[in-house]
PDB file of C-alpha atoms in Angstrom:
ATOM      1  CA  MET A   1      -4.393 109.040 -14.577  1.00 56.00           C
ATOM      2  CA  GLU A   2      -0.857 110.187 -13.632  1.00 69.00           C
ATOM      3  CA  GLN A   3       1.947 107.614 -13.634  1.00 72.00           C
ATOM      4  CA  PRO A   4       3.727 107.200 -10.322  1.00 76.00           C
ATOM      5  CA  GLU A   5       7.317 108.488 -10.268  1.00 90.00           C
ATOM      6  CA  ILE A   6       9.849 105.651 -10.845  1.00 94.00           C
ATOM      7  CA  THR A   7      13.483 106.239  -9.817  1.00 95.00           C
ATOM      8  CA  THR A   8      16.417 103.871 -10.367  1.00 96.00           C
ATOM      9  CA  HIS A   9      19.796 103.747  -8.800  1.00 96.00           C
ATOM     10  CA  GLU A  10      22.690 101.406  -7.688  1.00 96.00           C
ATOM     11  CA  LEU A  11      22.409 100.042  -4.304  1.00 96.00           C
ATOM     12  CA  THR A  12      25.359 101.247  -2.219  1.00 94.00           C
ATOM     13  CA  THR A  13      24.130 100.269   1.272  1.00 94.00           C
ATOM     14  CA  LEU A  14      21.828  97.577   2.491  1.00 91.00           C
ATOM     15  CA  ASP A  15      18.667  98.402   4.365  1.00 92.00           C
ATOM     16  CA  PRO A  16      16.659  95.419   5.829  1.00 92.00           C
ATOM     17  CA  ASN A  17      13.479  96.635   4.009  1.00 94.00           C
ATOM     18  CA  ASP A  18      15.363  96.551   0.639  1.00 95.00           C
ATOM     19  CA  VAL A  19      16.288  92.961   1.329  1.00 94.00           C
ATOM     20  CA  LEU A  20      12.679  92.073   2.066  1.00 94.00           C
ATOM     21  CA  ASP A  21      11.495  93.973  -1.109  1.00 95.00           C
ATOM     22  CA  LEU A  22      14.059  92.054  -3.240  1.00 95.00           C
ATOM     23  CA  GLU A  23      12.895  88.736  -1.745  1.00 93.00           C
ATOM     24  CA  LYS A  24       9.339  89.561  -2.611  1.00 93.00           C
ATOM     25  CA  LEU A  25      10.316  90.304  -6.193  1.00 94.00           C
ATOM     26  CA  MET A  26      12.223  87.116  -6.957  1.00 93.00           C
ATOM     27  CA  PRO A  27       9.161  84.726  -7.195  1.00 93.00           C
ATOM     28  CA  PHE A  28       8.031  86.860 -10.155  1.00 92.00           C
ATOM     29  CA  LEU A  29      11.261  85.909 -11.886  1.00 89.00           C
ATOM     30  CA  SER A  30      10.835  82.221 -11.126  1.00 85.00           C
ATOM     31  CA  PRO A  31       8.484  80.305  -8.832  1.00 85.00           C
ATOM     32  CA  ARG A  32      11.494  78.365  -7.501  1.00 85.00           C
ATOM     33  CA  PHE A  33      12.486  81.499  -5.524  1.00 87.00           C
ATOM     34  CA  LYS A  34       9.215  81.623  -3.512  1.00 87.00           C
ATOM     35  CA  ASP A  35      10.002  81.661   0.205  1.00 83.00           C
ATOM     36  CA  VAL A  36      13.693  81.625  -0.456  1.00 82.00           C
ATOM     37  CA  PRO A  37      15.568  84.228   1.582  1.00 87.00           C
ATOM     38  CA  ILE A  38      18.305  86.216  -0.065  1.00 89.00           C
ATOM     39  CA  PRO A  39      21.425  86.096   1.994  1.00 90.00           C
ATOM     40  CA  THR A  40      22.387  89.582   3.177  1.00 92.00           C
ATOM     41  CA  THR A  41      26.034  88.594   2.777  1.00 93.00           C
ATOM     42  CA  ARG A  42      25.510  87.889  -0.940  1.00 93.00           C
ATOM     43  CA  LEU A  43      23.855  91.234  -1.494  1.00 94.00           C
ATOM     44  CA  GLN A  44      26.719  92.877   0.432  1.00 95.00           C
ATOM     45  CA  GLU A  45      29.280  91.171  -1.745  1.00 96.00           C
ATOM     46  CA  ILE A  46      27.501  92.395  -4.873  1.00 96.00           C
ATOM     47  CA  ILE A  47      27.208  96.021  -3.809  1.00 95.00           C
ATOM     48  CA  SER A  48      30.764  96.237  -2.518  1.00 96.00           C
ATOM     49  CA  SER A  49      32.360  94.536  -5.626  1.00 96.00           C
ATOM     50  CA  PRO A  50      33.733  96.704  -8.457  1.00 95.00           C
ATOM     51  CA  SER A  51      32.802  93.884 -10.870  1.00 96.00           C
ATOM     52  CA  HIS A  52      29.122  93.727  -9.912  1.00 97.00           C
ATOM     53  CA  GLU A  53      26.244  96.148  -9.580  1.00 97.00           C
ATOM     54  CA  GLN A  54      22.775  95.791  -7.962  1.00 97.00           C
ATOM     55  CA  PHE A  55      20.307  98.105  -9.693  1.00 98.00           C
ATOM     56  CA  VAL A  56      16.854  98.825  -8.257  1.00 98.00           C
ATOM     57  CA  ALA A  57      13.827 100.695  -9.371  1.00 98.00           C
ATOM     58  CA  ARG A  58      11.723 102.339  -6.715  1.00 97.00           C
ATOM     59  CA  CYS A  59       8.184 103.727  -6.467  1.00 94.00           C
ATOM     60  CA  ASP A  60       7.141 105.484  -3.227  1.00 92.00           C
ATOM     61  CA  GLY A  61      10.318 104.271  -1.583  1.00 92.00           C
ATOM     62  CA  ARG A  62       9.717 100.540  -2.188  1.00 95.00           C
ATOM     63  CA  ILE A  63      11.681  98.452  -4.643  1.00 97.00           C
ATOM     64  CA  ILE A  64       9.569  97.412  -7.529  1.00 97.00           C
ATOM     65  CA  GLY A  65      12.311  96.168  -9.930  1.00 97.00           C
ATOM     66  CA  ALA A  66      15.857  95.008  -9.858  1.00 97.00           C
ATOM     67  CA  ALA A  67      18.711  93.790 -12.004  1.00 98.00           C
ATOM     68  CA  THR A  68      22.193  92.520 -11.205  1.00 98.00           C
ATOM     69  CA  MET A  69      25.141  93.102 -13.496  1.00 98.00           C
ATOM     70  CA  SER A  70      28.457  91.185 -13.388  1.00 98.00           C
ATOM     71  CA  ILE A  71      31.635  91.519 -15.375  1.00 97.00           C
ATOM     72  CA  VAL A  72      32.900  88.205 -16.802  1.00 96.00           C
ATOM     73  CA  MET A  73      36.251  87.961 -18.571  1.00 95.00           C
ATOM     74  CA  GLY A  74      38.022  85.307 -20.584  1.00 93.00           C
ATOM     75  CA  ALA A  75      41.212  85.375 -22.701  1.00 94.00           C
ATOM     76  CA  ALA A  76      39.183  84.630 -25.869  1.00 92.00           C
ATOM     77  CA  MET A  77      35.750  85.950 -25.052  1.00 90.00           C
ATOM     78  CA  GLY A  78      36.943  89.357 -23.928  1.00 93.00           C
ATOM     79  CA  LYS A  79      35.072  91.455 -21.314  1.00 96.00           C
ATOM     80  CA  GLU A  80      31.434  90.707 -21.086  1.00 96.00           C
ATOM     81  CA  GLY A  81      28.516  91.701 -18.851  1.00 97.00           C
ATOM     82  CA  TYR A  82      26.233  89.121 -17.448  1.00 97.00           C
ATOM     83  CA  LEU A  83      22.740  90.247 -16.492  1.00 98.00           C
ATOM     84  CA  SER A  84      20.858  88.292 -13.879  1.00 96.00           C
ATOM     85  CA  ASP A  85      17.763  88.612 -11.731  1.00 96.00           C
ATOM     86  CA  PHE A  86      16.166  91.323 -13.981  1.00 97.00           C
ATOM     87  CA  VAL A  87      12.636  91.496 -12.721  1.00 96.00           C
ATOM     88  CA  VAL A  88       9.853  94.200 -12.291  1.00 96.00           C
ATOM     89  CA  HIS A  89       6.752  93.556 -10.059  1.00 96.00           C
ATOM     90  CA  PRO A  90       3.767  92.754 -12.257  1.00 94.00           C
ATOM     91  CA  GLU A  91       1.800  95.690 -10.920  1.00 93.00           C
ATOM     92  CA  ALA A  92       4.621  97.976 -11.986  1.00 93.00           C
ATOM     93  CA  ARG A  93       4.928  96.707 -15.574  1.00 89.00           C
ATOM     94  CA  GLY A  94       4.121  99.408 -18.112  1.00 90.00           C
ATOM     95  CA  THR A  95       5.303 102.206 -15.801  1.00 93.00           C
ATOM     96  CA  GLY A  96       8.724 102.584 -17.438  1.00 94.00           C
ATOM     97  CA  ALA A  97      10.561 100.731 -14.694  1.00 96.00           C
ATOM     98  CA  SER A  98      11.997  98.095 -17.004  1.00 96.00           C
ATOM     99  CA  GLN A  99      13.187 100.702 -19.443  1.00 96.00           C
ATOM    100  CA  ALA A 100      14.787 102.772 -16.662  1.00 97.00           C
ATOM    101  CA  LEU A 101      16.613  99.744 -15.333  1.00 98.00           C
ATOM    102  CA  TRP A 102      17.706  98.821 -18.818  1.00 98.00           C
ATOM    103  CA  GLY A 103      19.110 102.323 -19.208  1.00 97.00           C
ATOM    104  CA  ASN A 104      21.169 101.831 -16.090  1.00 97.00           C
ATOM    105  CA  ILE A 105      22.395  98.424 -17.391  1.00 97.00           C
ATOM    106  CA  VAL A 106      23.522  99.864 -20.771  1.00 97.00           C
ATOM    107  CA  LEU A 107      25.200 102.880 -19.154  1.00 97.00           C
ATOM    108  CA  TRP A 108      27.097 100.700 -16.640  1.00 97.00           C
ATOM    109  CA  SER A 109      28.129  98.320 -19.445  1.00 97.00           C
ATOM    110  CA  THR A 110      29.395 101.273 -21.534  1.00 97.00           C
ATOM    111  CA  VAL A 111      31.319 102.817 -18.589  1.00 97.00           C
ATOM    112  CA  HIS A 112      32.963  99.452 -17.896  1.00 97.00           C
ATOM    113  CA  LYS A 113      33.756  98.977 -21.664  1.00 97.00           C
ATOM    114  CA  LEU A 114      31.998  95.635 -21.908  1.00 97.00           C
ATOM    115  CA  ASP A 115      31.825  94.055 -25.379  1.00 96.00           C
ATOM    116  CA  VAL A 116      28.405  92.496 -24.938  1.00 96.00           C
ATOM    117  CA  ILE A 117      25.707  91.848 -22.381  1.00 97.00           C
ATOM    118  CA  ARG A 118      24.695  88.184 -22.049  1.00 96.00           C
ATOM    119  CA  PHE A 119      21.766  86.758 -20.095  1.00 95.00           C
ATOM    120  CA  THR A 120      19.230  83.935 -20.089  1.00 93.00           C
ATOM    121  CA  SER A 121      15.544  84.075 -20.111  1.00 92.00           C
ATOM    122  CA  HIS A 122      13.055  81.190 -19.601  1.00 87.00           C
ATOM    123  CA  GLN A 123      11.030  80.451 -22.728  1.00 88.00           C
ATOM    124  CA  SER A 124       7.827  81.107 -20.847  1.00 88.00           C
ATOM    125  CA  ARG A 125       8.687  84.820 -20.275  1.00 89.00           C
ATOM    126  CA  GLU A 126       7.286  86.001 -23.600  1.00 92.00           C
ATOM    127  CA  ALA A 127       6.729  89.586 -22.517  1.00 91.00           C
ATOM    128  CA  ALA A 128      10.308  89.802 -21.351  1.00 92.00           C
ATOM    129  CA  HIS A 129      11.503  88.427 -24.647  1.00 94.00           C
ATOM    130  CA  ARG A 130       9.512  91.121 -26.568  1.00 95.00           C
ATOM    131  CA  PHE A 131      11.117  93.738 -24.291  1.00 95.00           C
ATOM    132  CA  TYR A 132      14.597  92.424 -24.867  1.00 96.00           C
ATOM    133  CA  GLU A 133      14.054  92.238 -28.671  1.00 96.00           C
ATOM    134  CA  LYS A 134      12.918  95.912 -28.663  1.00 96.00           C
ATOM    135  CA  GLN A 135      16.240  96.702 -26.885  1.00 96.00           C
ATOM    136  CA  GLY A 136      18.159  95.106 -29.734  1.00 96.00           C
ATOM    137  CA  ALA A 137      18.843  91.757 -28.051  1.00 96.00           C
ATOM    138  CA  THR A 138      19.144  88.678 -30.210  1.00 95.00           C
ATOM    139  CA  ILE A 139      18.766  85.039 -29.389  1.00 93.00           C
ATOM    140  CA  VAL A 140      22.079  83.146 -29.401  1.00 92.00           C
ATOM    141  CA  ASP A 141      22.024  79.513 -30.422  1.00 88.00           C
ATOM    142  CA  THR A 142      23.782  77.849 -27.548  1.00 87.00           C
ATOM    143  CA  THR A 143      23.201  75.274 -24.870  1.00 89.00           C
ATOM    144  CA  VAL A 144      23.337  76.311 -21.219  1.00 87.00           C
ATOM    145  CA  PHE A 145      24.878  73.790 -18.709  1.00 90.00           C
ATOM    146  CA  GLU A 146      24.988  74.051 -14.968  1.00 87.00           C
ATOM    147  CA  VAL A 147      26.708  72.109 -12.290  1.00 88.00           C
ATOM    148  CA  ALA A 148      25.720  72.462  -8.621  1.00 85.00           C
ATOM    149  CA  THR A 149      29.125  72.989  -7.057  1.00 84.00           C
ATOM    150  CA  ARG A 150      27.705  72.692  -3.490  1.00 74.00           C
ATOM    151  CA  GLU A 151      27.727  68.964  -4.045  1.00 68.00           C
ATOM    152  CA  PHE A 152      31.486  68.849  -4.491  1.00 66.00           C
ATOM    153  CA  THR A 153      33.680  67.899  -1.548  1.00 65.00           C
ATOM    154  CA  ILE A 154      37.245  69.060  -1.177  1.00 63.00           C
TER     155      ILE A 154
END
C-alpha cells in the first residue's frame, strides 16, 4: 500500500480551516485541550513574529501535525529554542509526518543559531519519548514550575 504524500511548511497566513484542523489536533496532545478553541489572534501573533514559527504537516490539504517553535533568550542561558504543541494525528503516525516536522524544527533552529532546543513531554507519552530519543534528545533533570498570570491584578 502506498503511503500518502506528507508535506510540511511554515504557516504564513491563516485560513479558518487551518484553525479548525489545529483545534482538532490539540486534544491528542493533551485531553485538557478538548473543546478548547485556539484564539485566531494567538495564531496570528505566532505566524507574524520573527521569534516564533508555526509548522504544519499536511496530507490531502488537511493539517495532520503541528509544532510551534519560539526563541527564548537570557543573559546566561544564551539563545534557545522552545518547542511546544508538537503533535501528529494518531492516524498519521508512522507516515513520516513527525520526522518531517522535526526536520523543519532543526533547520529553523540552525538558521536562527539556537544553542539548544528545549521542550517538555508528559511522562505518559512514551511513543513520543522514544521518537525524541531517536532524534538525540536527552532528559534533563529539572523541575518545571508554572504560575497562572491571568490571576494577577495590576
